[in-house]
């Protein structure tokens, strides 16, 4: 049991930080530019495909550096030559624009790499089991993912709280006009943030794509969860995105371990479910682990009803 | 220094500024007075490029209408908005540092000067901007723009909601600013400090200038006050 909890904690941390790599960019882009970037998960997918391409030709380690950079450049290009022109037509136009980008990227990926998953593999030198407990294995690659995501978190934290650009970003989250009238080029800052957010999502794709699976559906599979994280954390709040990433990850990780159903729980309280069969009977017999997929969305829906600003949201409209 | 001619501005369809003209010369304190809602703040925002202006805004002999706010700021125009716009999650010191156009900028006013002049801000360098008093916020927002070394500064309703003692401090700071060679456009609703410290005054009615003149001319013209200022 102790091992289960320990491993689940580590898994939560890895999955949570991976989610944070995606949601940090998304929430900053929303907070600064008021754009709900529907195409954000596309950057994650591009990261994985770029890494696949680079690692088959040169190697995994160069891919770790060049793939996120490449994705960042794609992000900058999209912001500078697409989003910025659409900006003057309002938020609906911007949303539709990013929606279009999402599908264009998806189709391009299929055109170039095909519909089937590509063989983007974990590098051999990290492909061994570090330790195992109670049938669950902890591979060296997971340790590596943890290392990368913790370092990413440290770098991002430092950049936002200690550098001048980070302070400008923080200030622009609440008062973009004032930041501009102090002489800072706010559109340029937007471009950097969009590119940086894309690069972070790309990095998540690089280290996640080979661990999971690199295929054209990966953007659509992960995209909605990232939105949940951003909404639950509070749109525009980096701290909120961090807390929500870990929370959602924990919810999903720990749910797997609970092979109990509502009727078992009720039995614990001394209530026995009526054995009459039918709809309620089935409902009570659903095991918690099977609700894993629903949990985050249920959480978001409840959040929107009871605390629409999210955990740490500060936005007033 | 600043010459505004036939300035028009719109919010959606409403025509807010209808041919405003004004002039501020080097080292002058000029006041822009008027009742609430006549378009004084919009005038500042149009000069700053925050609402798109139609007409001519010349600053140091160059046309700046149509430029982006940050470009206008870099030409030497400073703006202190009426809502103060303190960055609430940054410290007092970080707020001031973002006033610098680039790291380590040293102009007429440095961050050290600010702390010397207002020890209360100096004692609170690491307090978050959202947690200092209204008066301190007003000082901070003016000083934040000052350390960026503008040649001309627009200050929108700096005495609004302040205790008399703070109003006195604000008035002293504005005179100090002018003495350091920076021209000032002071936007006010009440005459409190404006009449005392400005060289010339403009009065705005709905979207246009209805009076301009020196302090003496203003004092002589009692009808302006009655018609356009008093409630
Ligand atoms: N963001 C805005 N959208 C629409 N109308 C506005 C906006 N800001 C101000 N106005 C209108 O423009 C007019 C002038 O406002 P403003 O320049 O703030 O006046 P003042 O600063 O003199 O009190 C007012 O009638 C106000 O209602
Ligand atoms: Mg006003």
Coordinates of C-alpha atoms and ligand atoms in Angstrom, one line a residue:
Chain A
X1 CA 0.0 0.0 0.0
X2 CA 2.8 2.4 0.9
X3 CA 4.5 1.7 -2.4
X4 CA 1.2 2.3 -4.2
X5 CA 0.9 5.7 -2.6
X6 CA 4.5 6.6 -3.2
X7 CA 4.4 5.5 -6.8
X8 CA 1.1 7.2 -7.4
X9 CA 2.6 10.4 -5.9
X10 CA 5.5 10.3 -8.3
X11 CA 3.2 9.5 -11.2
X12 CA 1.0 12.4 -10.2
X13 CA 4.0 14.7 -10.1
X14 CA 5.1 13.6 -13.6
X15 CA 1.7 13.8 -15.2
X16 CA 0.9 17.0 -13.3
X17 CA 4.1 18.7 -14.4
X18 CA 3.5 17.6 -18.0
X19 CA 0.0 19.1 -17.8
X20 CA 1.6 22.3 -16.3
X21 CA 4.0 22.5 -19.3
X22 CA 0.9 22.8 -21.5
X23 CA -1.4 24.8 -19.3
X24 CA 1.2 27.4 -18.2
X25 CA 1.5 28.6 -21.8
X26 CA -2.3 28.5 -22.4
X27 CA -3.2 30.3 -19.2
X28 CA -0.6 33.1 -19.8
X29 CA -1.7 33.5 -23.4
X30 CA -5.3 33.8 -22.2
X31 CA -4.4 36.2 -19.3
X32 CA -2.4 38.5 -21.5
X33 CA -4.1 38.4 -24.9
X34 CA -7.5 37.3 -23.9
X35 CA -7.2 34.6 -26.5
X36 CA -8.5 31.1 -25.8
X37 CA -5.9 29.3 -27.9
X38 CA -7.7 26.2 -29.2
X39 CA -4.5 25.2 -31.1
X40 CA -2.3 25.0 -28.0
X41 CA -2.3 21.2 -27.9
X42 CA -1.3 21.2 -31.6
X43 CA 2.1 22.5 -30.4
X44 CA 2.4 19.5 -28.1
X45 CA 1.8 17.3 -31.1
X46 CA 4.2 19.1 -33.3
X47 CA 6.8 18.8 -30.5
X48 CA 6.5 15.0 -30.6
X49 CA 6.6 14.8 -34.4
X50 CA 9.6 17.2 -34.7
X51 CA 11.4 15.2 -32.0
X52 CA 10.6 12.0 -33.9
X53 CA 12.1 13.5 -37.0
X54 CA 15.2 14.9 -35.4
X55 CA 15.8 11.8 -33.3
X56 CA 15.7 9.4 -36.3
X57 CA 18.2 11.5 -38.2
X58 CA 20.5 12.9 -35.5
X59 CA 19.4 11.6 -32.1
X60 CA 17.2 12.1 -29.1
X61 CA 19.4 14.6 -27.2
X62 CA 19.5 17.1 -30.1
X63 CA 15.7 16.6 -30.4
X64 CA 15.3 17.6 -26.8
X65 CA 16.7 21.0 -27.7
X66 CA 15.7 21.6 -31.3
X67 CA 12.2 20.3 -31.4
X68 CA 10.9 22.8 -28.7
X69 CA 12.8 25.6 -30.4
X70 CA 11.2 24.7 -33.7
X71 CA 7.8 24.6 -32.2
X72 CA 8.5 28.0 -30.6
X73 CA 9.3 29.4 -34.0
X74 CA 6.1 28.0 -35.4
X75 CA 4.2 29.7 -32.5
X76 CA 5.9 33.0 -33.1
X77 CA 5.1 32.8 -36.8
X78 CA 1.4 32.1 -36.1
X79 CA 1.2 35.0 -33.6
X80 CA 3.0 37.5 -35.7
X81 CA 1.5 36.8 -39.1
X82 CA -1.9 35.3 -38.1
X83 CA -3.3 36.2 -34.8
X84 CA -2.0 39.7 -34.7
X85 CA -4.0 40.6 -37.9
X86 CA -7.1 38.8 -36.7
X87 CA -6.9 40.6 -33.3
X88 CA -8.7 43.7 -34.5
X89 CA -11.8 41.7 -35.4
X90 CA -12.3 40.7 -31.8
X91 CA -12.2 37.6 -29.6
X92 CA -14.7 35.4 -31.5
X93 CA -12.6 35.8 -34.7
X94 CA -9.4 35.0 -32.7
X95 CA -11.1 31.8 -31.3
X96 CA -12.2 30.7 -34.7
X97 CA -8.7 31.4 -36.1
X98 CA -7.0 29.2 -33.5
X99 CA -9.7 26.6 -34.1
X100 CA -8.8 26.6 -37.8
X101 CA -5.1 26.4 -37.0
X102 CA -5.8 23.3 -34.9
X103 CA -7.3 21.5 -37.8
X104 CA -4.8 22.7 -40.4
X105 CA -2.0 21.4 -38.2
X106 CA -3.8 18.1 -37.7
X107 CA -4.3 17.6 -41.4
X108 CA -0.7 18.7 -42.2
X109 CA 0.6 16.1 -39.7
X110 CA -1.5 13.4 -41.4
X111 CA -0.2 14.5 -44.8
X112 CA 3.4 14.4 -43.8
X113 CA 3.6 11.5 -41.3
X114 CA 0.4 9.6 -42.1
X115 CA -2.5 8.5 -40.0
X116 CA -0.8 5.7 -38.1
X117 CA 1.4 6.3 -35.1
X118 CA 5.1 6.9 -35.8
X119 CA 7.9 4.9 -34.2
X120 CA 9.1 7.7 -31.8
X121 CA 10.8 5.6 -29.1
X122 CA 12.3 6.2 -25.8
X123 CA 16.1 6.5 -26.1
X124 CA 17.8 3.2 -25.4
X125 CA 20.0 4.4 -22.6
X126 CA 16.9 5.4 -20.6
X127 CA 14.9 2.3 -21.4
X128 CA 15.3 0.2 -18.3
X129 CA 13.4 -0.3 -15.0
X130 CA 14.7 1.7 -12.2
X131 CA 12.7 0.1 -9.5
X132 CA 9.5 -1.9 -9.2
X133 CA 7.0 -2.3 -6.4
X134 CA 3.8 -4.3 -6.2
X135 CA 3.8 -5.1 -9.9
X136 CA 4.1 -1.4 -10.8
X137 CA 7.4 -0.5 -12.5
X138 CA 9.2 2.8 -12.4
X139 CA 11.4 3.2 -15.4
X140 CA 14.5 5.3 -15.8
X141 CA 12.6 7.3 -18.5
X142 CA 10.0 8.3 -16.0
X143 CA 12.8 9.6 -13.7
X144 CA 14.1 11.5 -16.7
X145 CA 10.7 13.0 -17.4
X146 CA 10.5 14.1 -13.8
X147 CA 13.9 15.7 -14.0
X148 CA 13.0 17.6 -17.1
X149 CA 9.7 18.8 -15.9
X150 CA 11.1 19.9 -12.5
X151 CA 13.9 21.8 -14.2
X152 CA 11.4 23.4 -16.6
X153 CA 9.3 24.5 -13.6
X154 CA 12.3 26.0 -11.9
X155 CA 13.4 27.9 -15.0
X156 CA 9.9 29.1 -15.7
X157 CA 9.5 30.2 -12.1
X158 CA 12.8 32.1 -12.2
X159 CA 11.9 33.7 -15.5
X160 CA 8.6 35.0 -14.4
X161 CA 9.5 36.2 -10.9
X162 CA 13.1 37.4 -11.4
X163 CA 13.7 38.6 -14.9
X164 CA 12.6 41.9 -16.4
X165 CA 10.5 40.3 -19.1
X166 CA 8.8 38.2 -16.4
X167 CA 7.9 41.3 -14.5
X168 CA 6.6 43.0 -17.6
X169 CA 4.5 39.9 -18.2
X170 CA 3.1 39.9 -14.7
X171 CA 2.3 43.6 -15.0
X172 CA 0.6 43.2 -18.3
X173 CA -1.6 40.5 -16.9
X174 CA -3.5 43.1 -14.9
X175 CA -2.7 46.4 -16.7
X176 CA -1.6 45.9 -20.4
X177 CA -2.3 49.5 -21.3
X178 CA -0.2 50.9 -18.5
X179 CA 2.7 48.7 -19.4
X180 CA 2.5 50.0 -23.0
X181 CA 2.4 53.6 -21.9
X182 CA 5.5 53.1 -19.8
X183 CA 7.3 52.4 -23.1
X184 CA 7.3 48.6 -23.2
X185 CA 6.4 47.0 -26.5
X186 CA 3.4 45.0 -25.5
X187 CA 2.7 43.3 -28.8
X188 CA 6.3 42.1 -28.8
X189 CA 5.8 40.7 -25.3
X190 CA 2.7 38.9 -26.6
X191 CA 4.7 37.4 -29.4
X192 CA 7.4 36.1 -27.0
X193 CA 4.8 34.6 -24.6
X194 CA 3.0 32.9 -27.5
X195 CA 6.3 31.5 -28.8
X196 CA 7.4 30.5 -25.3
X197 CA 4.1 28.9 -24.5
X198 CA 4.3 26.9 -27.8
X199 CA 7.9 25.9 -27.0
X200 CA 6.9 24.6 -23.6
X201 CA 4.0 22.6 -25.1
X202 CA 6.5 21.3 -27.7
X203 CA 8.8 20.2 -24.9
X204 CA 5.9 18.3 -23.3
X205 CA 5.4 16.6 -26.7
X206 CA 9.1 15.7 -26.9
X207 CA 9.2 14.0 -23.5
X208 CA 5.6 12.7 -23.6
X209 CA 5.3 11.6 -27.2
X210 CA 7.6 8.7 -26.9
X211 CA 6.3 7.6 -23.5
X212 CA 2.7 7.7 -24.7
X213 CA 2.1 7.5 -28.4
X214 CA 2.9 9.9 -31.3
X215 CA -0.1 9.9 -33.5
X216 CA -2.4 12.5 -35.2
X217 CA -5.1 12.1 -32.5
X218 CA -2.7 13.1 -29.7
X219 CA -3.6 16.8 -29.8
X220 CA -7.3 16.1 -29.6
X221 CA -6.8 13.6 -26.8
X222 CA -4.9 15.9 -24.5
X223 CA -6.3 19.3 -25.5
X224 CA -9.5 19.1 -23.5
X225 CA -7.7 18.1 -20.3
X226 CA -5.5 21.2 -20.6
X227 CA -8.5 23.4 -21.0
X228 CA -9.9 21.8 -17.8
X229 CA -6.7 22.6 -16.0
X230 CA -6.8 26.2 -17.1
X231 CA -10.4 26.7 -16.1
X232 CA -10.1 25.0 -12.8
X233 CA -6.9 26.9 -11.9
X234 CA -8.5 30.2 -12.9
X235 CA -7.9 31.6 -16.4
X236 CA -4.7 33.7 -16.5
X237 CA -3.3 32.5 -13.2
X238 CA 0.0 30.6 -13.4
X239 CA -0.1 29.5 -9.7
X240 CA -3.7 28.3 -10.3
X241 CA -2.6 26.3 -13.4
X242 CA 0.1 24.7 -11.3
X243 CA -2.2 23.7 -8.5
X244 CA -4.9 22.5 -10.9
X245 CA -2.4 20.5 -12.9
X246 CA -1.3 18.5 -9.9
X247 CA -4.9 18.2 -8.7
X248 CA -6.3 16.9 -12.0
X249 CA -3.3 14.6 -12.2
X250 CA -3.9 13.3 -8.7
X251 CA -7.5 12.8 -9.4
X252 CA -6.8 10.7 -12.4
X253 CA -3.8 8.8 -11.0
X254 CA -5.3 7.8 -7.7
X255 CA -8.7 7.0 -9.2
X256 CA -7.1 4.1 -11.0
X257 CA -6.3 2.4 -7.7
X258 CA -9.8 2.5 -6.3
X259 CA -11.4 -0.7 -7.4
X260 CA -14.4 0.1 -5.3
X261 CA -17.9 1.0 -6.2
X262 CA -20.5 3.3 -4.6
X263 CA -22.3 0.3 -3.3
X264 CA -19.1 -0.9 -1.6
X265 CA -18.8 2.6 0.0
X266 CA -22.4 2.5 1.1
X267 CA -21.8 -0.9 2.6
X268 CA -19.0 0.6 4.6
X269 CA -21.6 3.0 6.1
X270 CA -23.8 0.1 6.9
X271 CA -26.2 0.8 4.1
X272 CA -26.8 -2.1 1.7
X273 CA -27.8 -1.3 -1.8
X274 CA -31.2 -2.7 -2.8
X275 CA -30.5 -5.8 -4.9
X276 CA -33.3 -5.1 -7.2
X277 CA -31.3 -4.6 -10.3
X278 CA -32.2 -2.0 -12.8
X279 CA -30.7 1.4 -13.4
X280 CA -29.8 2.4 -9.9
X281 CA -28.3 -0.9 -9.2
X282 CA -26.0 -0.5 -12.2
X283 CA -25.1 3.0 -11.2
X284 CA -24.1 2.0 -7.7
X285 CA -21.9 -0.8 -9.1
X286 CA -19.8 1.5 -11.3
X287 CA -16.2 1.3 -9.9
X288 CA -14.5 4.6 -9.1
X289 CA -11.5 3.7 -11.3
X290 CA -13.9 3.6 -14.3
X291 CA -14.9 7.2 -13.8
X292 CA -11.3 8.3 -14.4
X293 CA -12.1 9.8 -17.7
X294 CA -15.0 11.7 -16.5
X295 CA -13.5 13.1 -13.3
X296 CA -11.7 16.2 -14.7
X297 CA -14.7 17.3 -16.7
X298 CA -17.1 16.8 -13.9
X299 CA -14.7 18.8 -11.8
X300 CA -14.6 21.6 -14.3
X301 CA -18.4 21.7 -14.6
X302 CA -18.8 21.9 -10.9
X303 CA -16.1 24.5 -10.7
X304 CA -17.8 26.7 -13.2
X305 CA -21.1 26.5 -11.3
X306 CA -19.7 27.1 -7.9
X307 CA -16.5 29.1 -8.4
X308 CA -16.5 30.4 -11.9
X309 CA -13.2 32.3 -11.5
X310 CA -11.4 29.1 -10.7
X311 CA -9.1 28.3 -7.8
X312 CA -6.9 31.4 -8.1
X313 CA -8.5 33.4 -10.9
X314 CA -8.4 37.1 -10.4
X315 CA -9.8 38.3 -13.6
X316 CA -12.7 40.8 -13.5
X317 CA -14.6 41.6 -16.6
Chain B
X1 CA 6.7 71.2 -27.0
X2 CA 3.2 69.6 -27.4
X3 CA 0.8 71.0 -29.9
X4 CA -2.6 69.4 -30.4
X5 CA -4.8 70.6 -33.2
X6 CA -8.3 69.6 -34.2
X7 CA -8.2 66.3 -32.2
X8 CA -11.1 64.0 -32.6
X9 CA -11.8 60.7 -31.0
X10 CA -14.6 58.2 -30.9
X11 CA -15.8 55.4 -28.7
X12 CA -17.6 53.2 -31.1
X13 CA -20.1 55.6 -32.7
X14 CA -20.0 58.3 -30.1
X15 CA -18.0 61.3 -31.1
X16 CA -16.2 62.1 -27.8
X17 CA -13.6 64.7 -28.7
X18 CA -14.8 67.2 -31.3
X19 CA -11.8 69.2 -32.4
X20 CA -9.8 69.7 -29.2
X21 CA -6.7 72.0 -29.5
X22 CA -4.1 72.7 -26.8
X23 CA -0.5 73.6 -26.4
X24 CA 2.0 73.0 -23.7
X25 CA 5.4 74.7 -23.8
X26 CA 8.7 73.7 -22.2
X27 CA 8.7 73.9 -18.4
X28 CA 5.1 74.9 -18.2
X29 CA 2.4 73.5 -15.9
X30 CA -0.9 73.6 -17.9
X31 CA -4.2 72.5 -16.4
X32 CA -7.0 70.9 -18.2
X33 CA -10.2 71.4 -16.3
X34 CA -13.8 70.4 -16.7
X35 CA -16.7 68.5 -15.2
X36 CA -16.9 64.8 -15.2
X37 CA -17.4 63.1 -18.5
X38 CA -16.4 66.0 -20.8
X39 CA -13.5 64.1 -22.3
X40 CA -10.4 65.2 -20.4
X41 CA -9.2 61.6 -19.9
X42 CA -10.0 60.7 -23.5
X43 CA -7.8 63.7 -24.6
X44 CA -4.9 62.2 -22.6
X45 CA -5.5 58.7 -24.0
X46 CA -5.7 60.1 -27.6
X47 CA -2.4 61.9 -27.1
X48 CA -0.9 58.7 -25.7
X49 CA -2.2 56.6 -28.6
X50 CA -4.4 54.5 -26.4
X51 CA -7.6 55.6 -28.3
X52 CA -7.0 56.2 -31.9
X53 CA -6.8 60.0 -32.6
X54 CA -7.9 61.9 -35.7
X55 CA -6.2 65.2 -36.2
X56 CA -2.8 66.4 -35.4
X57 CA -0.6 65.7 -32.3
X58 CA 2.8 67.2 -32.7
X59 CA 5.4 66.5 -30.0
X60 CA 8.8 68.2 -30.2
X61 CA 8.1 69.2 -33.8
X62 CA 7.2 65.7 -34.9
X63 CA 3.8 64.2 -35.6
X64 CA 3.0 61.4 -33.1
X65 CA -0.7 60.8 -33.9
X66 CA -1.1 57.2 -35.1
X67 CA 2.0 55.8 -33.3
X68 CA 1.6 53.0 -30.7
X69 CA 1.6 54.0 -27.0
X70 CA 5.0 52.4 -26.3
X71 CA 6.5 54.4 -29.3
X72 CA 5.0 57.6 -28.0
X73 CA 6.3 56.9 -24.5
X74 CA 9.8 56.4 -26.0
X75 CA 9.6 59.8 -27.7
X76 CA 9.3 61.3 -24.2
X77 CA 5.6 61.4 -23.3
X78 CA 4.6 60.2 -19.9
X79 CA 1.1 59.4 -18.7
X80 CA -0.3 58.8 -15.2
X81 CA -3.8 57.5 -15.6
X82 CA -6.6 58.4 -13.2
X83 CA -7.0 54.9 -11.9
X84 CA -3.3 54.9 -11.0
X85 CA -2.8 51.4 -12.5
X86 CA -0.4 50.2 -9.9
X87 CA 0.7 46.6 -10.7
X88 CA -0.8 45.0 -7.6
X89 CA 1.2 41.8 -7.6
X90 CA 4.6 43.5 -8.0
X91 CA 6.5 45.2 -5.2
X92 CA 6.9 49.0 -4.9
X93 CA 10.4 48.6 -6.1
X94 CA 9.4 46.4 -9.1
X95 CA 6.7 48.9 -10.0
X96 CA 9.3 51.6 -10.2
X97 CA 11.7 49.4 -12.1
X98 CA 9.1 48.9 -14.8
X99 CA 9.0 52.6 -15.1
X100 CA 12.6 52.5 -16.5
X101 CA 12.6 52.3 -20.3
X102 CA 15.6 50.0 -19.9
X103 CA 17.4 48.5 -17.0
X104 CA 19.7 51.0 -15.2
X105 CA 18.3 54.0 -17.0
X106 CA 19.4 57.2 -15.3
X107 CA 17.4 60.3 -16.2
X108 CA 16.4 63.5 -14.4
X109 CA 14.7 61.3 -11.7
X110 CA 16.2 58.1 -10.4
X111 CA 14.6 55.5 -8.1
X112 CA 17.0 56.7 -5.3
X113 CA 15.7 60.3 -5.8
X114 CA 12.2 59.0 -5.4
X115 CA 13.0 57.2 -2.1
X116 CA 14.8 60.2 -0.8
X117 CA 11.8 62.5 -1.6
X118 CA 9.3 60.0 -0.2
X119 CA 10.8 58.0 2.6
X120 CA 7.5 56.2 3.1
X121 CA 7.9 54.5 -0.3
X122 CA 11.6 53.8 0.6
X123 CA 10.5 52.0 3.7
X124 CA 8.1 49.8 1.7
X125 CA 10.2 48.7 -1.2
X126 CA 9.3 45.1 -0.8
X127 CA 5.6 45.6 -0.1
X128 CA 3.2 44.6 -2.9
X129 CA 1.8 47.5 -4.8
X130 CA -1.7 46.4 -3.9
X131 CA -1.1 46.8 -0.2
X132 CA -0.1 50.4 0.1
X133 CA -2.4 53.3 0.9
X134 CA -4.1 55.4 -1.8
X135 CA -1.9 58.4 -1.2
X136 CA 1.2 56.2 -1.5
X137 CA -0.1 54.7 -4.7
X138 CA -0.6 58.1 -6.2
X139 CA 3.0 59.0 -5.4
X140 CA 4.2 55.6 -6.7
X141 CA 2.3 55.9 -10.0
X142 CA 3.6 59.4 -10.7
X143 CA 7.2 58.5 -9.7
X144 CA 7.0 55.3 -11.8
X145 CA 6.4 57.4 -14.9
X146 CA 9.0 60.0 -13.9
X147 CA 11.9 57.5 -13.6
X148 CA 11.3 56.7 -17.3
X149 CA 12.6 60.3 -17.9
X150 CA 9.8 61.8 -20.0
X151 CA 10.1 65.4 -21.3
X152 CA 6.3 65.9 -20.9
X153 CA 4.0 64.2 -18.4
X154 CA 0.2 64.1 -18.3
X155 CA -1.3 63.5 -14.9
X156 CA -4.9 62.6 -14.7
X157 CA -6.8 63.6 -11.5
X158 CA -4.0 63.0 -9.1
X159 CA -5.7 64.6 -6.1
X160 CA -8.9 62.6 -6.4
X161 CA -9.9 61.0 -3.1
X162 CA -6.8 62.1 -1.2
X163 CA -6.6 63.6 2.2
X164 CA -5.6 67.3 2.3
X165 CA -2.1 66.5 3.5
X166 CA -1.5 64.2 0.5
X167 CA -3.0 66.7 -1.9
X168 CA -0.4 69.2 -0.6
X169 CA 2.3 66.6 -1.3
X170 CA 1.0 65.9 -4.8
X171 CA 1.0 69.7 -5.5
X172 CA 4.6 69.9 -4.3
X173 CA 5.7 67.0 -6.4
X174 CA 4.2 68.5 -9.6
X175 CA 6.0 71.8 -9.0
X176 CA 9.2 69.9 -8.4
X177 CA 8.6 68.0 -11.7
X178 CA 8.2 71.3 -13.6
X179 CA 11.3 72.7 -11.9
X180 CA 13.3 69.7 -13.2
X181 CA 12.4 70.8 -16.8
X182 CA 9.5 68.5 -17.5
X183 CA 6.4 70.0 -18.9
X184 CA 3.1 69.1 -17.1
X185 CA -0.5 68.7 -18.3
X186 CA -2.5 68.5 -15.1
X187 CA -6.1 67.2 -15.5
X188 CA -8.4 68.2 -12.7
X189 CA -12.0 68.6 -11.9
X190 CA -11.7 70.9 -9.0
X191 CA -9.7 74.1 -8.9
X192 CA -8.0 73.1 -5.6
X193 CA -4.4 72.9 -6.7
X194 CA -4.7 73.8 -10.4
X195 CA -5.3 77.5 -9.9
X196 CA -2.4 77.8 -7.5
X197 CA 0.3 76.0 -9.5
X198 CA -0.5 76.3 -13.2
X199 CA 0.8 78.8 -15.6
X200 CA -2.1 78.5 -18.1
X201 CA -5.5 76.8 -18.0
X202 CA -7.8 75.1 -20.4
X203 CA -11.5 74.4 -19.6
X204 CA -13.3 71.7 -21.5
X205 CA -17.0 71.5 -22.2
X206 CA -18.6 68.6 -24.0
X207 CA -15.7 67.4 -26.2
X208 CA -14.2 70.8 -26.9
X209 CA -12.1 73.5 -25.3
X210 CA -14.4 76.3 -24.0
X211 CA -11.8 78.5 -22.3
X212 CA -8.0 79.0 -22.5
X213 CA -5.9 81.6 -20.8
X214 CA -3.5 82.5 -18.1
X215 CA -4.3 82.3 -14.4
X216 CA -5.1 86.0 -14.3
X217 CA -7.4 85.8 -17.3
X218 CA -9.1 82.8 -15.7
X219 CA -9.7 84.7 -12.5
X220 CA -11.1 87.7 -14.3
X221 CA -13.6 85.6 -16.2
X222 CA -16.1 84.5 -13.6
X223 CA -18.6 83.2 -16.1
X224 CA -16.4 80.4 -17.2
X225 CA -16.3 79.1 -13.7
X226 CA -20.0 79.3 -13.2
X227 CA -20.9 77.8 -16.6
X228 CA -18.3 75.1 -17.0
X229 CA -16.9 74.1 -13.7
X230 CA -19.1 74.6 -10.7
X231 CA -21.9 72.1 -10.2
Ligands
LIG1 N1 -14.3 53.1 -22.7 C1 -15.4 53.9 -23.0 N2 -16.3 53.4 -23.9 C2 -17.3 54.2 -24.2 N3 -17.5 55.5 -23.8 C3 -16.6 56.0 -22.9 C4 -15.4 55.2 -22.5 N4 -14.7 55.9 -21.7 C5 -15.3 57.1 -21.6 N5 -16.4 57.2 -22.3 C6 -17.3 58.3 -22.5 O1 -16.6 59.4 -23.0 C7 -16.9 60.6 -22.4 C8 -15.7 61.3 -21.9 O2 -15.1 60.5 -20.9 P1 -13.8 60.9 -20.2 O3 -12.8 61.3 -21.2 O4 -13.4 59.8 -19.2 O5 -14.2 62.2 -19.3 P2 -13.5 62.9 -18.2 O6 -12.1 62.4 -18.0 O7 -13.5 64.3 -18.5 O8 -14.3 62.7 -16.9 C9 -17.9 60.3 -21.3 O9 -19.2 60.6 -21.8 C10 -17.8 58.8 -21.1 O10 -19.1 58.2 -20.8
LIG2 MG1 -11.4 61.3 -16.3

